[in-house]
């Protein structure tokens, strides 16, 4: 059973990702370490004792759809309500609407715990928090006054409706339409697929954020608008009114996250009332909906990265416990009676340390991204721009590297279990099934790599990425200066890895400047992996500098995985030609 690693999370926040310095400098107002620790402790208790027991039940029971209504698994609704009553949904929400206004870093840390306990449970709040950000930043005062307080408290949930059968990652192909009524409202028509928590029984109302086109909209993404479409209309006194014309047509049968309703939503089929069309309210300006939605998507991308960390942590704990219990053979040096626990075997040690080190590296990257978001929000002038660029740079790395790590770690967890890992009763396979969606949704990891290379590297003329690499390199220099035998060859390995990151970055910036876009795109995915390994190695080393007990893990990661960076750099700078040359092999038979 999952136990929240509260002390590890607190250490990473304060000693590695930047919260400690921010608290000491008073950047978060009256927030102090005591309150941070209290929040983390209680979140860990709730995740471990209340949410984690639901995970197996949710996976095995799944969901029920009848008459367009979804019933969640036993205990789901009651636990969600207890969770909202504890104030957890409001942790980072705007204070004006009942939120606690706490840092994104703290929200990210608690989100990790919810998702480790049960990723299917943690998915619902993830979308609601994104809807809150989009509405708070772009919505009218009237819309905010009607909806934000209930969304912040968690009494109502939010969704994100982008994808359609013909329009996945390419939003140019969206066909859902919005017709102005003349009274300030719109009628929404269309079908949306893959809508997480599009229908459920945990709250009285669901607020859908829907992308659609107006009749005279320009072609492509420039002609997309964003609308808030409530499941139930809201009366002037705040009470719920009649049912809106939006319904769940079906539930997807998925590889994992079985307790998370993934819905096909129908807007405007005339199911409710005499006038067809779901009533929607414009968020932001007409034909500027994608900019509004990106506010929600950027929040979601960091949180999906957190899900990668979360499922990796759960898989590691699961595998570690099994490795101590399971006995097979006699490991070298085993002096006990009978067979030794498999944790004593070198190969199992390698697997477990691989899991632990990669999860900690990914956690640090995600928390550093959250720290940049916080600093961008509270800073001014040049500092604000610098931190905003840092958050933009780290978001695709946090999302893609961490979710790849989550899948890899969950797969290793199955391997540690051996044949029993392939059997559902151990629970190891569920974690692998659940993890697999993370590299796909909220922008596939390939799209994250493209975003990193084409949009984030050029920020501030390339100076944003160079400044970040310099900060990471300073950690390597500090390790070298520490002259601690326990680090082994960590400094050398880290310096070399970060040199590879810098050289690959320069190559990509030159390719972009020269207009060699196809070459840059062939390099995007290996470059993101290269960057993730270099940053992750630096953060593990920083943890070792702060606590000698963590040096051994930093050394293990540096000496066993940073060597991959040279090969990744070669793939970035030289791999494109062979990829393009071999493309003819992909012609349809």
XYZ file of C-alpha atoms in Angstrom, residues 177-189 213-216 227 280 286:
20
model
C -19.746 25.307 -33.799
C -21.138 28.119 -31.673
C -24.093 30.198 -32.795
C -24.693 33.592 -31.119
C -28.206 33.931 -29.739
C -28.214 37.708 -29.394
C -28.536 37.885 -25.613
C -24.853 37.391 -24.894
C -25.103 33.595 -24.908
C -24.265 31.068 -27.594
C -25.660 27.715 -28.666
C -22.971 25.038 -28.912
C -23.210 22.063 -31.287
C -16.071 28.018 -34.062
C -18.347 30.976 -34.672
C -20.164 31.181 -38.044
C -17.882 33.918 -39.424
C -16.946 28.751 -24.069
C -22.500 28.493 -23.627
C -14.178 35.778 -29.922
